[in-house]
Coordinates of C-alpha atoms in Angstrom, one line a residue:
X25 CA -74.5 73.3 106.4
X26 CA -74.5 77.1 104.3
X27 CA -72.9 78.2 109.1
X28 CA -70.0 75.8 107.4
X29 CA -68.9 76.8 104.6
X30 CA -69.2 80.8 105.7
X31 CA -67.1 79.1 107.6
X32 CA -64.7 77.4 105.7
X33 CA -64.6 81.1 103.1
X34 CA -63.6 82.7 105.7
X35 CA -60.9 81.1 106.4
X36 CA -60.3 80.9 103.0
X37 CA -61.1 77.9 101.7
X38 CA -63.5 78.9 98.8
X39 CA -62.9 75.4 97.5
X40 CA -65.2 73.9 100.5
X41 CA -67.8 77.0 100.7
X42 CA -68.4 76.4 97.8
X43 CA -68.5 72.8 97.1
X44 CA -70.3 73.1 100.2
X45 CA -73.0 76.6 99.3
X46 CA -73.7 73.7 96.8
X47 CA -74.7 71.3 98.2
X48 CA -77.1 73.8 100.2
X49 CA -79.0 74.5 96.9
X50 CA -77.6 78.4 96.8
X51 CA -76.2 77.9 93.3
X52 CA -76.2 81.3 92.4
X53 CA -74.0 82.2 95.5
X54 CA -71.9 78.8 94.6
X55 CA -71.6 80.0 91.3
X56 CA -70.3 84.0 91.7
X57 CA -67.2 81.9 94.8
X58 CA -66.6 79.8 91.5
X59 CA -66.3 81.9 88.7
X60 CA -64.6 85.2 91.3
X61 CA -62.0 82.8 92.7
X62 CA -61.2 80.6 88.5
X63 CA -62.7 76.9 90.1
X64 CA -63.9 75.8 87.4
X65 CA -63.1 72.3 88.4
X66 CA -66.5 73.4 90.8
X67 CA -68.0 75.3 88.7
X68 CA -68.1 72.4 86.2
X69 CA -69.8 70.5 89.3
X70 CA -72.3 73.3 90.0
X71 CA -73.3 73.4 86.2
X72 CA -73.9 69.5 86.4
X73 CA -76.4 70.6 89.6
X74 CA -77.7 73.5 87.8
X75 CA -81.1 72.7 86.7
X76 CA -81.5 73.5 82.6
X77 CA -85.5 74.5 82.7
X78 CA -85.0 77.1 86.2
X79 CA -82.2 78.6 85.3
X80 CA -81.1 78.8 81.8
X81 CA -80.0 82.2 82.8
X82 CA -76.6 80.3 84.7
X83 CA -75.9 78.0 82.7
X84 CA -75.5 80.6 80.5
X85 CA -72.9 82.0 83.3
X86 CA -71.5 79.3 83.2
X87 CA -70.6 79.0 79.1
X88 CA -69.3 82.0 79.7
X89 CA -67.3 81.1 82.7
X90 CA -65.6 78.5 80.4
X91 CA -65.2 80.5 77.0
X92 CA -63.3 82.7 78.9
X93 CA -61.0 80.1 80.5
X94 CA -60.4 78.4 76.4
X95 CA -62.9 75.3 77.9
X96 CA -65.0 75.5 74.7
X97 CA -66.1 72.1 74.7
X98 CA -66.9 72.4 78.0
X99 CA -68.6 75.9 77.1
X100 CA -70.8 74.2 73.8
X101 CA -72.1 71.4 76.0
X102 CA -73.7 74.0 78.8
X103 CA -74.7 76.5 75.6
X104 CA -76.9 74.0 74.4
X105 CA -79.0 73.0 77.8
X106 CA -78.8 76.6 77.9
X107 CA -81.1 76.4 74.8
X108 CA -78.8 78.9 73.3
X109 CA -78.4 76.3 70.2
X110 CA -76.7 78.2 68.1
X111 CA -74.3 80.2 69.8
X112 CA -73.4 76.7 71.2
X113 CA -72.5 76.1 66.7
X114 CA -71.2 78.8 66.5
X115 CA -68.4 78.2 69.3
X116 CA -67.4 74.7 68.1
X117 CA -67.7 75.8 64.0
X118 CA -64.4 78.9 65.0
X119 CA -63.0 76.0 67.2
X120 CA -63.3 73.2 66.2
X121 CA -64.7 71.6 68.9
X122 CA -64.7 67.8 68.6
X123 CA -68.7 67.0 66.9
X124 CA -70.3 63.5 68.5
X125 CA -73.6 62.3 67.1
X126 CA -75.4 62.7 69.8
X127 CA -73.9 66.4 70.7
X128 CA -75.4 67.5 66.4
X129 CA -78.6 66.2 67.1
X130 CA -78.8 68.2 70.0
X131 CA -77.6 71.0 68.2
X132 CA -80.5 70.4 66.2
X133 CA -83.2 72.2 65.5
X134 CA -86.8 71.2 66.0
X135 CA -88.5 70.5 62.4
X136 CA -91.9 73.2 62.7
X137 CA -94.0 74.6 59.9
X138 CA -92.3 77.6 59.8
X139 CA -88.8 77.1 60.8
X140 CA -87.7 74.9 56.9
X141 CA -85.2 77.6 55.4
X142 CA -83.5 78.3 59.0
X143 CA -83.2 74.5 60.3
X144 CA -81.7 73.9 56.7
X145 CA -78.9 76.4 57.2
X146 CA -77.8 75.3 61.1
X147 CA -77.8 71.9 59.0
X148 CA -75.5 72.7 56.5
X149 CA -73.7 74.0 59.2
X150 CA -73.3 71.1 61.4
X151 CA -72.9 68.9 57.9
X152 CA -69.9 71.1 57.3
X153 CA -68.4 70.5 60.4
X154 CA -68.9 67.0 60.8
X155 CA -67.3 66.6 57.4
X156 CA -64.6 68.6 58.6
X157 CA -63.9 66.3 61.0
X158 CA -64.0 63.5 58.8
X159 CA -67.5 61.9 61.2
X160 CA -68.5 61.3 57.1
X161 CA -71.6 59.3 57.4
X162 CA -73.1 62.0 59.9
X163 CA -72.6 65.2 57.2
X164 CA -74.0 63.0 54.9
X165 CA -76.8 62.4 57.4
X166 CA -77.3 66.0 58.3
X167 CA -76.7 67.5 54.3
X168 CA -79.8 65.3 53.7
X169 CA -81.9 66.3 56.7
X170 CA -81.2 69.7 54.6
X171 CA -82.2 68.9 51.1
X172 CA -79.3 68.7 49.4
X173 CA -78.6 64.6 48.2
X174 CA -75.5 66.0 45.7
X175 CA -73.7 67.4 49.0
X176 CA -74.5 64.3 50.8
X177 CA -73.0 61.6 48.6
X178 CA -69.8 63.6 48.5
X179 CA -69.7 62.9 51.8
X180 CA -70.3 59.4 51.6
X181 CA -67.9 59.3 48.7
X182 CA -64.7 60.7 51.3
X183 CA -66.4 58.2 53.8
X184 CA -65.7 55.4 50.8
X185 CA -68.5 53.1 53.1
X186 CA -69.8 51.1 49.6
X187 CA -72.2 49.2 50.6
X188 CA -73.8 52.5 52.0
X189 CA -72.9 54.5 48.2
X190 CA -74.5 52.4 46.7
X191 CA -77.5 52.4 48.6
X192 CA -78.1 56.5 49.2
X193 CA -77.0 56.3 45.2
X194 CA -80.2 53.8 44.9
X195 CA -82.9 55.4 47.8
X196 CA -82.2 58.7 46.3
X197 CA -83.0 58.4 42.3
X198 CA -81.0 62.2 41.2
X199 CA -79.2 61.4 38.2
X200 CA -76.0 63.9 39.4
X201 CA -76.1 60.6 42.3
X202 CA -76.3 57.8 40.3
X203 CA -73.3 59.5 38.4
X204 CA -71.2 60.2 41.7
X205 CA -72.5 56.5 43.2
X206 CA -70.8 55.0 39.7
X207 CA -67.5 57.1 39.3
X208 CA -66.7 56.2 42.7
X209 CA -67.7 53.0 41.7
X210 CA -64.9 52.1 38.9
X211 CA -62.3 53.4 41.2
X212 CA -62.5 49.5 42.6
X213 CA -62.0 46.5 41.3
X214 CA -64.9 46.3 39.5
X215 CA -63.8 43.2 37.4
X216 CA -62.9 41.1 40.3
X217 CA -66.3 41.6 41.5
X218 CA -69.4 41.2 39.5
X219 CA -72.1 43.7 41.8
X220 CA -69.8 46.7 41.2
X221 CA -69.6 46.2 37.7
X222 CA -73.9 45.3 37.7
X223 CA -74.3 48.9 40.0
X224 CA -72.0 51.4 37.1
X225 CA -74.1 50.0 33.8
X226 CA -76.9 50.2 36.0
X227 CA -76.5 53.5 37.4
X228 CA -75.2 55.1 34.7
X229 CA -78.3 53.8 32.8
X230 CA -80.8 55.0 35.7
X231 CA -79.0 58.7 35.0
X232 CA -79.4 58.3 31.2
X233 CA -75.4 59.2 31.4
X234 CA -74.6 57.7 27.8
X235 CA -71.7 59.4 27.4
X236 CA -70.6 58.2 30.3
X237 CA -71.2 54.7 29.9
X238 CA -69.9 54.8 26.7
X239 CA -66.0 55.7 28.3
X240 CA -66.8 52.8 30.4
X241 CA -67.4 50.9 28.0
X242 CA -64.4 51.6 26.2
X243 CA -61.9 51.8 29.1
X244 CA -63.6 48.2 29.4
X245 CA -62.7 47.4 25.9
X246 CA -59.4 48.8 26.4
X247 CA -58.2 47.4 30.0
X248 CA -59.5 43.3 27.6
X249 CA -56.8 44.4 25.1
X250 CA -54.1 46.0 27.0
X251 CA -53.8 44.2 30.1
X252 CA -54.7 41.3 29.0
X253 CA -54.7 40.6 25.1
X254 CA -58.5 39.4 24.6
X255 CA -59.1 40.7 21.7
X256 CA -62.5 39.1 21.2
X257 CA -64.1 39.4 24.5
X258 CA -62.8 43.3 23.6
X259 CA -64.9 43.0 21.0
X260 CA -68.2 41.2 21.7
X261 CA -67.3 44.6 24.6
X262 CA -68.1 47.2 21.2
X263 CA -70.1 45.0 19.8
X264 CA -73.0 44.2 22.4
X265 CA -73.5 48.0 23.7
X266 CA -73.0 49.3 19.9
X267 CA -76.4 51.6 21.3
X268 CA -75.0 53.0 23.5
X269 CA -71.6 54.1 22.3
X270 CA -73.5 55.3 18.5
X271 CA -75.9 57.6 20.7
X272 CA -72.4 58.6 23.2
X273 CA -69.7 61.3 21.5
X274 CA -67.5 61.8 23.4
X275 CA -65.9 59.4 22.9
X276 CA -66.0 57.8 19.0
X277 CA -62.8 58.9 17.2
X278 CA -60.8 57.3 19.4
X279 CA -63.2 54.7 19.6
X280 CA -63.4 54.1 16.4
X281 CA -60.1 53.9 15.9
X282 CA -59.0 51.4 18.9
X283 CA -61.5 49.3 16.9
X284 CA -60.2 49.8 13.6
X285 CA -57.0 48.7 14.1
X286 CA -58.2 45.3 15.3
X287 CA -60.8 44.6 12.8
X288 CA -59.2 45.2 9.9
X289 CA -58.0 41.8 9.2
X290 CA -62.2 40.8 10.0
X291 CA -64.3 43.9 8.1
X292 CA -67.4 41.1 8.0
X293 CA -66.9 40.8 12.1
X294 CA -67.6 44.4 13.3
X295 CA -71.0 46.0 13.6
X296 CA -70.2 49.5 14.6
X297 CA -70.8 52.5 12.8
X298 CA -68.0 54.8 14.5
X299 CA -65.5 52.4 13.6
X300 CA -66.5 52.2 9.8
X301 CA -64.2 55.8 8.7
X302 CA -61.8 54.5 10.8
X303 CA -61.2 51.4 9.0
X304 CA -61.4 53.1 5.4
X305 CA -58.3 55.7 6.7
X306 CA -56.5 52.6 8.1
X307 CA -57.0 50.2 4.6

């Protein structure tokens, strides 16, 4: 086989000669021929045949050749196999190489007792790449592994996956994550979906976000008045949640005026201390 390869090389058939050298186990010779002749299809075949454990240096040389040729996606894969994940990640980020779940896992450093900080830094970079490419679930996963649940939730919100957003907020048990989840649910048709409404109230309550909760109640009541003319229902919302409203400072003046407009002819019906001043002004 080697004699045949030598003959083909002398005859000017470098492509076929390189393949024969590869099949004969002379990978270094085949690689040199492929590199010198720019035979990237052959080079790809050689790279697949290289034992990454036995020849990481040879694999790295293949990767450099693909980088020089502008074949960055292939180069990233080869650098990972050549045990150069940092270089592979740099190349991926600098040239917008498409990221996959499998590649993300290959780029993720093994968890060790002494590499927590460096591992988190790499995970953050992988997450940023995933988010930039619209892979929001993968970004959420990598941000979470890096310990940044706020960025993880921001990525998940961009996905619009309501079920996973609600689940992630529930397992994270962080104030800011609860608030982000509730804010997201408020952008949906929560009036038609009791589960959305339940989760909004639950998340704001768990976050201790009295102002946000109070603002949501005001929005509910105002919508009942503006869109449905349901004054009784609006008043029930205000009355039922007067404790929350009293503890909030973000919007009491507006609430007082709005409530008073409806309560003036019903002075005995309103339980909200926030509207008493407005009633007095309107009388």
